[in-house]
């Protein structure tokens, strides 16, 4: 317990130092962060703030300064354009796992503890120098006793404890920030941290990554043009992952691929089809298909690597996604609006009229542009950005689709700029449509709806009884919400004011008319007590009439 407390204090000091160094003094002060450090006035550092970059850049620098956990959280956050503004997303995408490798002595120690024996028992040869190092682990090339060359990923010692400490502190800080800052509550910071922590904890379990690899491998058993490295379970644990070693060319190395005689157009098409098959057909897909995770083998074979981040789509989510794509292709605002409402958690106060108008504006962006020139990933991400504006929470896996599509399109455009992504996607869209209209699926949907309806009907007496009980106890609260009520009330006030003004003008005119008639009958002039009453009254009446007429014309509603 004491050791945990010390770890927390030291980490709080590091976080405060990083924030202060990038000019986020107000966050440190408002959250009371320094007060969590004993004798904070004595240890508070003084900084010369040399960085004059924007807020987004300074956030990235803070994350880099705080190390692996925060870098990884920033990378995960960069996949959520539905939660964060574009300028912050752009900066977070620059985060790199630029961390030094840990020693071979520590590698031996982890392997021995995890596999239950010395390194020599399991491996014929083990390369001391890693071929890749990242924030959570590093990869070594090795040869099994059978002579098979493998890639062994080993988790950093104590990284799990460090991440656990950081996550505990992040929960405390996000709670503090949500209480102190209105913007943090609007971004649902606690929910965001909770979601990111689940993803991060999943990456700490290498057996989860191994299962993901095998699941995606099974998707392409009938397609030899897509390959996933074999997993060696006898040499894999939560902290060690052993897989088949693949030596290919990164799909981003266009010049190297051309030099080896690869057909770039065919590679682009196969890669795009591989991603579309995972997303639209299987509903289980590689969440981070960046160039470092995709290599090419002879015969234009696409190899997917590193399955720490994956997306999962239920049948309902696939249906909603297909509706979104179909609505986009048809440029149908109503279809897009319905799809957004079905796929997200919609707050009660959402302005449906404004949402539809925003979608209309988005639609105009693509109006008249050939579908072959439309970026599907960009369009989907733009739609999710509209959802963010209206505080509609989109499931993380659906947002990951937009990110995966954007990444895929970037690679495809580099390989073959002439290839139309939507042309490649069209057969998958047709399959989705046919799947949706298949009698079996229609029957299943109908049966589910009838089941829900019957359950509602059967439970109605119980719900009615509960409602009656609440009414009898006088505890029924009725809340009526009318959209744009303030605008309606303002309009009502304006109408009533003009009506009152008109009545006063009418009354004034009647009085003036009475005075004129009385003076005429009496045979007197318009002078009363030497004051020209009729002329003055007429002037006032004209001013009031002109003002009222001007106000009505200005409102645009005669």
XYZ file of C-alpha atoms in Angstrom:
558
model
C 0.000 0.000 0.000
C 2.850 2.371 0.929
C 4.741 1.523 -2.289
C 1.581 2.285 -4.321
C 1.198 5.644 -2.535
C 4.805 6.555 -3.320
C 4.327 5.590 -6.989
C 1.245 7.807 -7.180
C 3.018 10.810 -5.582
C 6.006 10.494 -7.922
C 3.725 10.188 -10.947
C 1.631 13.190 -9.882
C 4.864 15.190 -9.654
C 5.861 14.103 -13.195
C 2.401 14.972 -14.574
C 2.432 18.400 -12.893
C 5.946 19.039 -14.216
C 4.923 18.106 -17.781
C 1.799 20.314 -17.675
C 3.647 23.303 -16.230
C 6.464 22.989 -18.768
C 3.953 23.314 -21.631
C 2.076 26.271 -20.164
C -0.940 24.441 -18.702
C -0.611 26.209 -15.328
C -4.345 26.893 -15.133
C -5.134 23.153 -15.297
C -2.624 22.428 -12.509
C -4.105 25.214 -10.378
C -7.787 24.571 -11.061
C -7.570 20.815 -10.459
C -5.495 21.227 -7.303
C -2.976 18.786 -8.786
C 0.050 20.146 -6.887
C -1.773 19.721 -3.593
C -1.706 15.957 -4.127
C 2.083 16.166 -3.735
C 3.313 16.601 -0.111
C 5.216 19.857 0.462
C 4.284 20.908 -3.058
C 5.332 24.548 -2.457
C 8.883 23.347 -1.811
C 9.132 21.098 -4.845
C 7.195 23.194 -7.353
C 9.520 23.786 -10.311
C 9.886 27.077 -12.182
C 9.839 26.928 -15.976
C 10.740 29.166 -18.849
C 7.991 28.474 -21.355
C 9.806 28.393 -24.666
C 7.099 26.539 -26.581
C 4.754 28.950 -28.325
C 2.834 26.264 -30.243
C -0.934 25.854 -30.205
C -2.896 23.939 -27.582
C -3.038 20.764 -29.703
C 0.744 20.688 -30.196
C 1.370 21.286 -26.482
C -1.005 18.435 -25.580
C 1.050 16.113 -27.809
C 4.299 17.261 -26.193
C 2.865 16.619 -22.712
C 1.904 13.064 -23.716
C 5.350 12.404 -25.194
C 6.974 13.748 -22.039
C 4.896 11.432 -19.828
C 6.012 8.299 -21.641
C 4.598 4.983 -22.992
C 1.167 4.888 -21.311
C 0.240 8.402 -22.371
C 1.711 7.958 -25.851
C -0.395 4.826 -26.298
C -3.506 6.588 -24.945
C -2.846 9.444 -27.359
C -2.563 7.003 -30.254
C -5.862 5.374 -29.274
C -7.456 8.827 -28.894
C -6.299 9.731 -32.416
C -8.733 7.101 -33.728
C -11.712 8.975 -32.205
C -12.588 11.983 -34.410
C -16.125 11.672 -32.992
C -14.828 12.697 -29.552
C -11.996 15.130 -30.252
C -11.622 18.176 -32.533
C -9.697 17.735 -35.841
C -6.721 19.893 -34.770
C -6.071 17.672 -31.729
C -6.531 14.478 -33.795
C -3.949 15.743 -36.320
C -1.385 16.286 -33.559
C -2.075 12.980 -31.795
C -1.490 11.131 -35.073
C 2.120 12.371 -34.911
C 2.765 10.432 -31.700
C 5.378 7.723 -32.222
C 6.544 4.851 -30.011
C 10.056 6.347 -29.901
C 11.242 4.384 -26.860
C 14.585 2.649 -26.318
C 14.766 -1.155 -26.260
C 15.139 -2.922 -22.904
C 18.129 -5.149 -22.239
C 18.601 -8.745 -23.377
C 19.030 -9.731 -19.702
C 15.467 -8.543 -19.033
C 14.276 -10.377 -22.182
C 15.754 -13.628 -20.798
C 14.116 -13.022 -17.425
C 10.626 -12.439 -18.903
C 10.880 -15.486 -21.201
C 12.041 -17.757 -18.394
C 9.261 -16.607 -16.069
C 6.531 -16.856 -18.737
C 7.568 -20.069 -20.541
C 8.759 -21.906 -17.429
C 12.286 -22.670 -18.579
C 15.515 -21.170 -19.888
C 15.692 -19.597 -23.315
C 17.925 -22.424 -24.605
C 15.279 -25.069 -23.863
C 12.790 -23.539 -26.318
C 14.922 -21.830 -28.961
C 17.730 -23.029 -31.195
C 18.772 -19.423 -31.731
C 17.536 -16.111 -30.305
C 18.686 -12.770 -31.754
C 19.771 -10.480 -28.859
C 19.035 -7.250 -30.773
C 15.311 -6.473 -31.304
C 13.996 -5.876 -34.827
C 11.349 -3.462 -33.469
C 10.706 -1.702 -30.153
C 7.469 -0.040 -29.044
C 5.933 1.386 -25.873
C 4.489 -1.906 -24.601
C 6.929 -4.491 -25.972
C 9.639 -5.333 -28.458
C 10.099 -7.997 -31.129
C 13.042 -10.377 -31.576
C 13.777 -12.825 -34.364
C 14.378 -16.400 -33.195
C 14.551 -20.010 -34.399
C 12.597 -22.791 -32.683
C 14.125 -26.203 -31.993
C 12.185 -27.438 -35.049
C 14.131 -24.998 -37.235
C 11.142 -22.683 -37.796
C 11.985 -18.965 -37.857
C 9.655 -16.982 -35.628
C 9.044 -13.434 -34.374
C 8.833 -13.240 -30.584
C 7.131 -10.233 -28.991
C 8.084 -9.694 -25.331
C 6.285 -7.289 -23.003
C 8.326 -4.655 -21.185
C 9.062 -5.594 -17.557
C 6.826 -3.740 -15.075
C 4.912 -1.996 -17.903
C 1.648 -3.502 -16.599
C 2.234 -1.956 -13.143
C 3.190 1.408 -14.674
C 0.064 1.406 -16.867
C -2.145 0.427 -13.921
C -0.729 3.334 -11.876
C -1.225 5.744 -14.757
C -4.811 4.583 -15.335
C -5.695 4.973 -11.640
C -4.296 8.519 -11.714
C -6.079 9.268 -14.997
C -9.418 8.248 -13.442
C -8.785 10.578 -10.489
C -7.680 13.446 -12.727
C -10.555 13.076 -15.204
C -12.987 13.131 -12.273
C -11.353 16.322 -10.988
C -11.290 17.952 -14.431
C -14.957 17.072 -15.125
C -15.962 18.733 -11.845
C -13.914 21.879 -12.524
C -14.218 22.389 -16.305
C -17.447 22.497 -18.297
C -15.712 21.474 -21.565
C -14.477 18.225 -19.960
C -18.042 17.198 -19.106
C -19.222 17.958 -22.631
C -16.464 15.681 -23.973
C -17.495 12.949 -21.468
C -13.914 12.666 -20.260
C -14.596 9.888 -17.726
C -16.264 7.711 -20.385
C -13.396 8.427 -22.774
C -10.751 7.354 -20.223
C -12.784 4.246 -19.389
C -12.962 3.289 -23.049
C -9.270 3.941 -23.642
C -8.256 1.969 -20.556
C -10.185 -1.089 -21.775
C -8.384 -0.906 -25.106
C -5.010 -0.474 -23.407
C -5.569 -3.374 -21.005
C -6.551 -5.530 -23.973
C -3.218 -4.729 -25.651
C -1.409 -5.889 -22.505
C -2.823 -9.394 -22.997
C -0.940 -10.999 -25.883
C -3.214 -14.042 -25.853
C -6.044 -11.705 -26.904
C -3.936 -10.476 -29.826
C -3.153 -14.095 -30.792
C -6.861 -15.000 -30.838
C -7.562 -11.933 -32.982
C -4.918 -13.060 -35.475
C -6.378 -16.551 -35.733
C -9.911 -15.229 -36.128
C -8.934 -12.956 -39.045
C -6.828 -15.755 -40.555
C -9.953 -17.951 -40.716
C -11.763 -15.221 -42.690
C -9.376 -15.817 -45.613
C -9.059 -19.617 -45.666
C -10.581 -19.568 -49.172
C -8.538 -16.589 -50.304
C -4.806 -17.435 -50.634
C -4.040 -13.838 -51.641
C -4.503 -12.628 -48.027
C -2.297 -14.156 -45.339
C -1.968 -13.916 -41.553
C 1.118 -15.358 -39.765
C 0.626 -18.573 -37.813
C 0.556 -18.365 -33.997
C 2.657 -20.816 -31.939
C 0.602 -21.282 -28.804
C 3.169 -23.479 -27.008
C 5.476 -20.462 -26.909
C 2.867 -17.776 -26.203
C 1.485 -16.354 -22.934
C -0.020 -13.074 -21.729
C 3.430 -11.418 -21.933
C 5.033 -13.400 -24.781
C 3.667 -13.820 -28.305
C 5.408 -16.129 -30.777
C 4.302 -16.037 -34.411
C 5.587 -17.064 -37.806
C 8.324 -14.732 -39.032
C 7.385 -12.980 -42.289
C 10.029 -11.215 -44.342
C 8.301 -9.113 -46.965
C 8.243 -5.565 -48.306
C 6.151 -2.938 -46.502
C 3.160 -2.015 -48.639
C 4.151 1.666 -48.422
C 7.537 1.034 -50.116
C 6.252 1.791 -53.613
C 9.681 2.051 -55.264
C 10.900 -1.233 -53.747
C 7.719 -2.979 -54.900
C 8.132 -1.629 -58.453
C 11.779 -2.699 -58.484
C 10.750 -6.268 -57.574
C 8.205 -6.263 -60.415
C 5.017 -6.265 -58.326
C 1.725 -5.198 -59.945
C 0.828 -2.110 -57.870
C -2.760 -1.857 -59.180
C -3.421 -5.483 -58.242
C -1.895 -4.948 -54.794
C -4.087 -1.868 -54.204
C -7.243 -3.732 -55.217
C -6.451 -6.819 -53.112
C -5.614 -4.729 -50.065
C -8.857 -2.718 -50.373
C -10.925 -5.872 -50.873
C -9.248 -7.469 -47.852
C -10.268 -4.544 -45.615
C -13.817 -4.359 -47.035
C -14.298 -8.107 -46.538
C -13.284 -7.830 -42.875
C -15.555 -4.842 -42.203
C -18.687 -5.488 -44.268
C -18.801 -9.279 -44.523
C -17.207 -10.561 -41.313
C -17.792 -7.656 -38.930
C -14.360 -8.261 -37.364
C -11.485 -6.191 -38.744
C -7.927 -4.957 -38.299
C -8.288 -1.635 -36.498
C -4.899 -0.225 -37.457
C -3.907 -1.307 -41.004
C -1.122 1.280 -41.339
C 1.864 0.553 -43.654
C 3.955 -0.911 -40.821
C 1.317 -3.590 -40.230
C 0.952 -4.687 -43.872
C 3.677 -6.379 -45.953
C 3.757 -7.931 -49.425
C 5.048 -11.364 -50.445
C 5.817 -12.681 -53.967
C 2.665 -13.279 -55.996
C 1.101 -10.030 -54.741
C 0.117 -11.723 -51.465
C -1.022 -9.264 -48.771
C 0.081 -10.088 -45.203
C -1.581 -8.460 -42.170
C 0.475 -8.124 -38.954
C -0.087 -6.923 -35.362
C -3.675 -7.438 -34.196
C -3.507 -5.536 -30.900
C -6.264 -3.190 -32.110
C -9.330 -4.729 -33.772
C -12.916 -3.641 -34.372
C -16.072 -5.681 -33.894
C -19.394 -4.997 -35.590
C -22.619 -6.703 -34.578
C -25.265 -7.517 -37.209
C -27.146 -4.372 -36.191
C -24.013 -2.212 -36.487
C -23.256 -3.674 -39.928
C -26.843 -2.895 -40.960
C -26.499 0.717 -39.751
C -23.129 1.105 -41.447
C -24.518 -0.212 -44.724
C -27.433 2.264 -44.406
C -24.903 5.041 -43.928
C -22.923 4.021 -47.024
C -26.095 3.540 -49.125
C -27.447 6.939 -47.990
C -24.106 8.505 -48.870
C -24.027 6.937 -52.343
C -27.627 8.026 -52.989
C -26.960 11.453 -51.396
C -30.106 10.904 -49.349
C -30.167 13.191 -46.273
C -33.141 11.407 -44.682
C -31.414 8.017 -44.966
C -28.211 9.438 -43.451
C -30.114 11.086 -40.577
C -31.971 7.853 -39.771
C -28.720 5.874 -39.888
C -27.025 8.269 -37.440
C -29.986 8.060 -35.055
C -29.986 4.247 -35.200
C -26.252 3.812 -34.688
C -25.623 6.326 -31.884
C -26.780 7.214 -28.395
C -28.911 10.294 -29.052
C -29.367 12.867 -26.238
C -32.905 14.049 -25.496
C -32.126 17.677 -26.389
C -30.794 16.982 -29.890
C -32.090 19.412 -32.523
C -33.250 17.151 -35.362
C -33.895 20.049 -37.739
C -30.378 21.443 -37.243
C -28.885 17.951 -37.584
C -30.604 17.462 -40.934
C -29.439 20.898 -42.083
C -25.830 19.999 -41.172
C -26.137 16.772 -43.167
C -27.510 18.773 -46.106
C -24.429 21.029 -45.925
C -22.223 17.923 -45.848
C -24.102 16.452 -48.813
C -23.503 19.610 -50.852
C -19.764 19.047 -50.366
C -20.047 15.896 -52.491
C -22.763 17.131 -54.847
C -21.798 16.758 -58.499
C -18.549 14.943 -57.666
C -18.194 11.529 -59.391
C -18.405 8.679 -56.892
C -15.030 7.487 -58.132
C -13.525 10.680 -56.656
C -15.234 10.422 -53.260
C -13.190 9.299 -50.240
C -15.390 6.836 -48.374
C -13.295 7.059 -45.204
C -13.343 10.859 -45.225
C -17.092 10.926 -45.862
C -17.828 8.485 -43.011
C -15.519 10.423 -40.651
C -17.232 13.710 -41.656
C -20.624 12.218 -40.812
C -19.313 11.133 -37.406
C -17.970 14.684 -36.895
C -21.526 15.988 -37.452
C -22.718 13.472 -34.844
C -20.069 14.814 -32.425
C -21.311 18.369 -32.961
C -24.775 17.262 -31.813
C -23.377 15.227 -28.867
C -24.514 11.937 -30.457
C -22.227 9.213 -29.099
C -21.166 6.769 -31.819
C -19.883 3.302 -30.756
C -16.070 3.160 -30.752
C -15.946 0.249 -33.199
C -17.953 2.169 -35.794
C -15.607 5.140 -35.487
C -12.686 2.727 -35.890
C -14.223 1.772 -39.255
C -13.794 5.360 -40.473
C -10.183 5.392 -39.276
C -9.398 2.035 -40.927
C -10.985 3.172 -44.209
C -8.989 6.423 -44.213
C -5.742 4.520 -43.583
C -6.561 2.005 -46.313
C -7.462 4.744 -48.816
C -4.168 6.525 -48.152
C -2.206 3.371 -49.030
C -4.380 2.591 -52.082
C -4.029 6.141 -53.430
C -0.251 5.869 -53.142
C -0.171 2.516 -54.962
C -2.754 3.311 -57.675
C -4.317 6.817 -57.717
C -6.696 5.774 -60.521
C -8.416 3.068 -58.457
C -11.915 4.069 -57.286
C -12.513 2.913 -53.709
C -16.287 3.064 -54.160
C -16.051 0.868 -57.270
C -14.228 -1.715 -55.143
C -16.773 -1.265 -52.334
C -19.848 -1.557 -54.605
C -19.966 -5.406 -54.734
C -19.729 -5.506 -50.936
C -22.547 -2.951 -50.686
C -24.697 -5.095 -52.994
C -23.950 -8.171 -50.884
C -24.938 -6.272 -47.745
C -28.172 -5.155 -49.403
C -28.969 -8.698 -50.554
C -28.093 -9.995 -47.105
C -30.460 -7.443 -45.570
C -33.302 -8.441 -47.953
C -32.703 -12.191 -47.651
C -35.909 -13.949 -46.474
C -34.006 -15.624 -43.640
C -32.775 -12.278 -42.272
C -36.138 -10.562 -42.840
C -37.835 -13.388 -40.932
C -35.279 -13.109 -38.142
C -35.798 -9.332 -37.885
C -39.591 -9.739 -37.921
C -39.418 -12.469 -35.281
C -37.205 -10.287 -33.055
C -39.638 -7.378 -33.396
C -42.601 -9.639 -32.562
C -40.721 -11.047 -29.559
C -40.012 -7.546 -28.270
C -43.636 -6.539 -28.856
C -44.988 -9.641 -27.098
C -42.666 -9.067 -24.146
C -43.878 -5.467 -23.920
C -47.497 -6.667 -24.079
C -46.981 -9.331 -21.400
C -45.242 -6.921 -19.042
C -47.782 -4.130 -19.626
C -50.046 -5.109 -16.655
C -47.038 -5.050 -14.307
C -45.856 -1.669 -15.624
C -49.402 -0.274 -15.391
C -49.659 -1.495 -11.800
C -46.354 0.195 -10.929
C -47.531 3.420 -12.590
C -50.842 3.332 -10.657
C -48.931 2.867 -7.415
C -46.723 5.869 -8.160
C -49.773 8.022 -9.041
C -51.586 6.989 -5.831
C -48.601 8.009 -3.732
C -48.563 11.360 -5.529
C -45.022 10.860 -6.767
C -45.660 11.164 -10.498
C -43.448 13.794 -12.100
C -44.432 15.058 -15.519
C -41.739 16.774 -17.552
C -42.710 18.407 -20.827
C -39.955 19.418 -23.210
C -40.741 21.524 -26.270
C -37.884 22.059 -28.739
C -36.988 25.717 -29.368
C -39.370 26.852 -26.592
C -37.317 30.045 -26.032
C -37.696 31.062 -29.678
C -41.456 30.417 -29.519
C -41.803 32.492 -26.311
C -39.789 35.378 -27.797
C -41.976 35.345 -30.902
C -45.090 35.304 -28.707
C -43.793 38.271 -26.708
C -43.092 40.194 -29.900
C -46.607 39.475 -31.247
C -48.297 40.447 -27.973
C -46.225 43.671 -27.742
C -47.191 44.683 -31.291
C -50.816 43.832 -30.591
C -50.795 45.971 -27.441
C -49.104 48.784 -29.354
C -51.773 48.564 -32.074
C -54.570 48.755 -29.495
C -52.961 51.828 -27.904
C -52.616 53.415 -31.352
C -56.285 52.645 -32.076
C -57.389 54.095 -28.719
C -55.274 57.198 -29.308
C -56.831 57.599 -32.771
C -60.359 57.295 -31.336
C -59.574 59.969 -28.705
C -58.161 62.285 -31.348
C -61.201 61.701 -33.562
C -63.495 62.544 -30.608
C -61.622 65.776 -29.961
C -61.855 66.779 -33.639
C -65.625 66.007 -33.726
C -66.223 67.912 -30.457
C -64.341 70.967 -31.679
C -66.253 70.902 -34.970
C -69.617 70.752 -33.196
C -68.590 73.563 -30.848
C -67.348 75.583 -33.817
C -63.922 76.082 -32.221
C -60.471 75.940 -33.810
C -57.967 73.142 -33.145
C -56.231 75.370 -30.583
C -56.899 74.307 -26.972
C -55.276 76.347 -24.212
C -53.271 77.902 -27.077
C -51.868 74.443 -27.949
C -52.521 72.866 -31.445
C -53.842 69.563 -29.993
C -55.141 68.087 -33.255
C -51.903 68.744 -35.160
C -49.725 67.339 -32.368
C -51.985 64.295 -31.961
C -51.916 63.669 -35.683
C -48.098 63.857 -35.654
C -47.827 61.386 -32.757
C -50.283 58.998 -34.430
C -48.292 59.092 -37.683
C -44.988 58.382 -35.866
C -46.569 55.421 -34.042
C -48.101 54.083 -37.249
C -44.859 54.384 -39.238
C -42.855 52.668 -36.434
C -45.348 49.787 -36.255
C -45.341 49.359 -40.052
C -41.500 49.419 -40.108
C -41.286 46.746 -37.357
C -43.682 44.444 -39.240
C -41.859 44.877 -42.578
C -38.464 44.305 -40.920
C -39.660 41.013 -39.412
C -40.301 39.751 -42.939
C -43.793 38.623 -42.068
C -46.573 40.929 -43.364
